Coordinates of C-alpha atoms in Angstrom, one line a residue:
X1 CA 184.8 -45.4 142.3
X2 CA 187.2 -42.8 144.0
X3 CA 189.0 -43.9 147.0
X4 CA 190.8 -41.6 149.3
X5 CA 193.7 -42.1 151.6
X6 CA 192.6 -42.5 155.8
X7 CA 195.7 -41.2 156.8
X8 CA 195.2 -38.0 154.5
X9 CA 191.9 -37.3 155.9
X10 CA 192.7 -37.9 159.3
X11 CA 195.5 -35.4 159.4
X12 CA 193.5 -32.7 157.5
X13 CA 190.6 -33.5 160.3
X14 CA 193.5 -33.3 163.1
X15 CA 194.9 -29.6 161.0
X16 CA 191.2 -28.5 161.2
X17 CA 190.5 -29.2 165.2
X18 CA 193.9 -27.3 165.4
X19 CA 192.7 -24.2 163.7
X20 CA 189.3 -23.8 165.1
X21 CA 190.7 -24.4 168.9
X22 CA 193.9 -22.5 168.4
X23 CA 193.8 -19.8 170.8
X24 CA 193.7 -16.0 169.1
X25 CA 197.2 -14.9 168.2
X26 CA 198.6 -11.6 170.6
X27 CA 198.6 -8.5 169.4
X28 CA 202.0 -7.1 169.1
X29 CA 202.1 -2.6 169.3
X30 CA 205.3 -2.2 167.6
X31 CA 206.8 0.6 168.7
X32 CA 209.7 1.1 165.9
X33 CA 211.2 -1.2 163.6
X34 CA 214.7 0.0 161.8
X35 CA 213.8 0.7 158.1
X36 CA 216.4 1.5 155.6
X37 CA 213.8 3.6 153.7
X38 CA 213.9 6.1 156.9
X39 CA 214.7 9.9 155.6
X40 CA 218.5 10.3 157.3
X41 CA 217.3 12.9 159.3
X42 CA 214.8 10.5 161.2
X43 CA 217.7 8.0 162.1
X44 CA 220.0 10.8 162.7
X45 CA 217.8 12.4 165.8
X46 CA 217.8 8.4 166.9
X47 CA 221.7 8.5 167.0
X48 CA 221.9 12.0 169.0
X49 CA 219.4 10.2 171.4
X50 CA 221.2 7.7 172.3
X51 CA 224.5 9.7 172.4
X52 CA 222.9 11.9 175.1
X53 CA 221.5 9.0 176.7
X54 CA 224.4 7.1 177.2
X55 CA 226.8 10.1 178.3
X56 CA 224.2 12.2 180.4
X57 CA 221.4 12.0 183.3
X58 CA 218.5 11.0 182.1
X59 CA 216.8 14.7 182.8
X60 CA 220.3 16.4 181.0
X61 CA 220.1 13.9 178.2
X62 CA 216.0 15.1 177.8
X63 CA 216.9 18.7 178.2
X64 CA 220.5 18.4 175.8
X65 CA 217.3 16.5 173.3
X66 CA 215.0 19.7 173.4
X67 CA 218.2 21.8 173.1
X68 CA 218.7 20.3 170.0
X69 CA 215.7 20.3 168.1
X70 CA 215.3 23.7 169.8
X71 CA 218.4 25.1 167.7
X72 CA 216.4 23.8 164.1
X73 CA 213.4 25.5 165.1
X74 CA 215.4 28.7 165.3
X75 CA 216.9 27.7 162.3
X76 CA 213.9 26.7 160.3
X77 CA 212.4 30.0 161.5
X78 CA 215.3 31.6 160.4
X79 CA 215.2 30.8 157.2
X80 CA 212.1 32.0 155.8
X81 CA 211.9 35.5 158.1
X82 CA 212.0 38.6 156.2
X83 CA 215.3 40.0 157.8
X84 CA 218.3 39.4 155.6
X85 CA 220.7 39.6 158.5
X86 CA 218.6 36.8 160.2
X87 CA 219.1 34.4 156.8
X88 CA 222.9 35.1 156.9
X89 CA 223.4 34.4 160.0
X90 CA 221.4 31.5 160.5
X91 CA 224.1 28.9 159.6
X92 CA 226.9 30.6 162.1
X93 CA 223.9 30.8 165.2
X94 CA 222.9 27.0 164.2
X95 CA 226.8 26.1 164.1
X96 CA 227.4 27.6 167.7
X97 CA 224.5 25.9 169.0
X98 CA 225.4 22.4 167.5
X99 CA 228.5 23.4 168.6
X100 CA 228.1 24.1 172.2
X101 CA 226.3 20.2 172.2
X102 CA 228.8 18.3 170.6
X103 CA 231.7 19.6 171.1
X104 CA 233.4 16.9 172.7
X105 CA 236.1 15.4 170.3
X106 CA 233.9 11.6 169.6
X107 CA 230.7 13.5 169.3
X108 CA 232.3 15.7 166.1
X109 CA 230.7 13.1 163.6
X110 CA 227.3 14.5 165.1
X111 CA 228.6 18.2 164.5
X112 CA 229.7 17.2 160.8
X113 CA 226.5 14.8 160.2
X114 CA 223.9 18.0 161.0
X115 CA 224.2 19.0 157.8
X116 CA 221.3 17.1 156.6
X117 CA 218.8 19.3 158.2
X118 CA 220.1 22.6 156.5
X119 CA 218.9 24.1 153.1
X120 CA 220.7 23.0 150.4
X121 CA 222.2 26.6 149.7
X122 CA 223.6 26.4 153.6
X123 CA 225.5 23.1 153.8
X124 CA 228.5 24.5 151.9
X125 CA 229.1 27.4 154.5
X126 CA 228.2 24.6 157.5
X127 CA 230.7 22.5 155.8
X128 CA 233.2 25.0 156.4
X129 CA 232.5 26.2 159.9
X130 CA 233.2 22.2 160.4
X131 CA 236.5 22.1 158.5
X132 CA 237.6 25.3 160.2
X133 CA 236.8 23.5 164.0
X134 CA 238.6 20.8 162.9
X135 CA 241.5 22.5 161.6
X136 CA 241.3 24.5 164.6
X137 CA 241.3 21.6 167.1
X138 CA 244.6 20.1 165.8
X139 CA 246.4 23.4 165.6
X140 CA 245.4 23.4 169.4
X141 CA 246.3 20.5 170.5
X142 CA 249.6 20.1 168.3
X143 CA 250.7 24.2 169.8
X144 CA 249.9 22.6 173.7
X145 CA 251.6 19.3 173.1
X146 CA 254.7 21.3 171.9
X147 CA 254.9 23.4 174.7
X148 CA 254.1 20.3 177.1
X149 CA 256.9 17.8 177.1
X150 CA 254.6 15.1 178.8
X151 CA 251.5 16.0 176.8
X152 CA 249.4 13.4 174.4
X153 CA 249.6 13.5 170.6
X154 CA 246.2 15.3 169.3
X155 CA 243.4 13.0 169.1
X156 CA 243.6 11.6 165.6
X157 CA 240.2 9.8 165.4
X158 CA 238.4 12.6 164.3
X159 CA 240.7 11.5 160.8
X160 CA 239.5 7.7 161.2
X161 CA 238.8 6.4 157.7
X162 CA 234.7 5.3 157.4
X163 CA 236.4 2.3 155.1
X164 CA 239.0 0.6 156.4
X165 CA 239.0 2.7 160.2
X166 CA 242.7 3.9 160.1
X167 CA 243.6 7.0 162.6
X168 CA 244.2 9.0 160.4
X169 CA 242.4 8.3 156.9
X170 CA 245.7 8.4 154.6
X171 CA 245.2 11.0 152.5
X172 CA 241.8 12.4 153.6
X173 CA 239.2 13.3 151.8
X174 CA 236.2 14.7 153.5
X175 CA 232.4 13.8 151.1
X176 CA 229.4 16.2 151.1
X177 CA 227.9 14.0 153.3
X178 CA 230.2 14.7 155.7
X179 CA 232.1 11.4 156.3
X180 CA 236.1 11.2 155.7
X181 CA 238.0 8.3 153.9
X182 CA 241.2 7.7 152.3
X183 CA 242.2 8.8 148.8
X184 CA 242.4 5.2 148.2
X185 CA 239.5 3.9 149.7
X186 CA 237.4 6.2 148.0
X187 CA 238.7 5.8 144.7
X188 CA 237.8 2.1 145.5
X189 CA 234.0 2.7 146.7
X190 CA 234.0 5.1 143.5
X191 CA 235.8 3.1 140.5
X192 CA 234.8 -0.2 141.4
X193 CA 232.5 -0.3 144.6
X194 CA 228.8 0.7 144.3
X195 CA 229.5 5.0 144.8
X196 CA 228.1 4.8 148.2
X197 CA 229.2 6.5 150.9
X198 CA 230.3 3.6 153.5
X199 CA 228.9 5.3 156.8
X200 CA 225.5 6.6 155.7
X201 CA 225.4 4.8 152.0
X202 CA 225.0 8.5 150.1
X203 CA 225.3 8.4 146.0
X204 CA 229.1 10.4 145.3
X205 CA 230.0 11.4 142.7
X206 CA 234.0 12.3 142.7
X207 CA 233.1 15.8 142.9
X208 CA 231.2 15.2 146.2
X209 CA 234.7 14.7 147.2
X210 CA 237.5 17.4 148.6
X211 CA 240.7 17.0 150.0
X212 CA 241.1 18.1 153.7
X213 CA 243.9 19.7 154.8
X214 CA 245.9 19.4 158.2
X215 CA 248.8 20.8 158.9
X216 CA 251.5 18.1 158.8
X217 CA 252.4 18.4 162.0
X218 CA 249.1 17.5 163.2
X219 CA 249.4 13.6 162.1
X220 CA 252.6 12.8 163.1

């Protein structure tokens, strides 16, 4: 004869009245959830939201949005016209725009970072409008701050290491991705890290890799 244990059944009836009388879980809308599989281009518009969001108005930070994606319709459109002058100049009339949007000196990363929207066969010529600015930007600064006693050293941060955060990267290196480290922090993330990029986690390979150069003056 089986026997079975009162205090087993009693909690099994007690789980079963819980069940049957629970009340009907909520339904949750979720709206977005942060997933690591996202295409970089999807969290990238998330970051240039937020940048305008947090520096504008909220009707300038809509229309400096529509702006934006504004400037990669032309570009897209750009891109498969017929008119050969409108496919060589697409990358120079996409820089100015991107340009004219971020060119404060902390939103450069955005600049640099738009890359991932253009055809493969434009990022190297983007890439070089970029260098150029930068280039650019601390030859201007260095000239004023020479002719100004009182004036502030150039804003090194555009140099700051995506490793270890120094101002500037020692040694910089700038990736295709776009993101500048230190010779030595790169050689680390390439010889014994995992070859990601440390800002947005792109595969390098060391010839993904180039140095930049600023004038020495720039970083002192």
């Amino acid at each position: 004869m089986l026997s079975t244990d009162p205090g087993k059944e009693c909690n099994d009836e007690a789980l079963t009245s819980k069940l049957i009388h629970a009340r009907p879980a909520k339904r949750l809308r979720v709206t977005h959830v942060a997933d690591s599989t996202e295409p970089p281009a999807v969290r990238f518009v998330q970051l240039v939201r937020t940048h305008f969001q947090t520096r504008l108005t909220p009707v300038k930070s809509k229309d400096s949005l529509e702006r934006f994606k504004k400037a990669l319709r032309a570009y897209q459109a750009a891109t498969t016209t017929t008119g050969q002058d409108a496919r060589n100049n697409c990358v120079e009339v996409l820089f100015g725009e991107l340009n004219a949007l971020f060119h404060e000196p902390e939103a450069h990363k955005l600049l640099t970072d738009s890359v991932c929207f253009l055809h493969p066969a434009h990022r190297s010529r983007f890439t070089e409008l970029c260098q150029a600015l930068l280039r650019d930007t601390f030859k201007s600064e260095t000239t004023i701050s020479a002719t100004k006693s009182n004036a502030s050293q150039p804003d090194l941060h555009l140099l700051c290491c995506s490793k270890c955060n120094i101002q500037p990267a020692r040694t910089p290196l700038i990736s295709t991705c776009q993101h500048i480290a230190c010779f030595s922090c790169w050689r680390e993330v390439i010889e014994e890290g995992n070859r990601r990029c440390p800002s947005c986690q792109t595969l390098l390979r060391r010839r993904n890799l180039t140095r930049l150069i600023i004038p020495d003056d720039a970083v002192r």
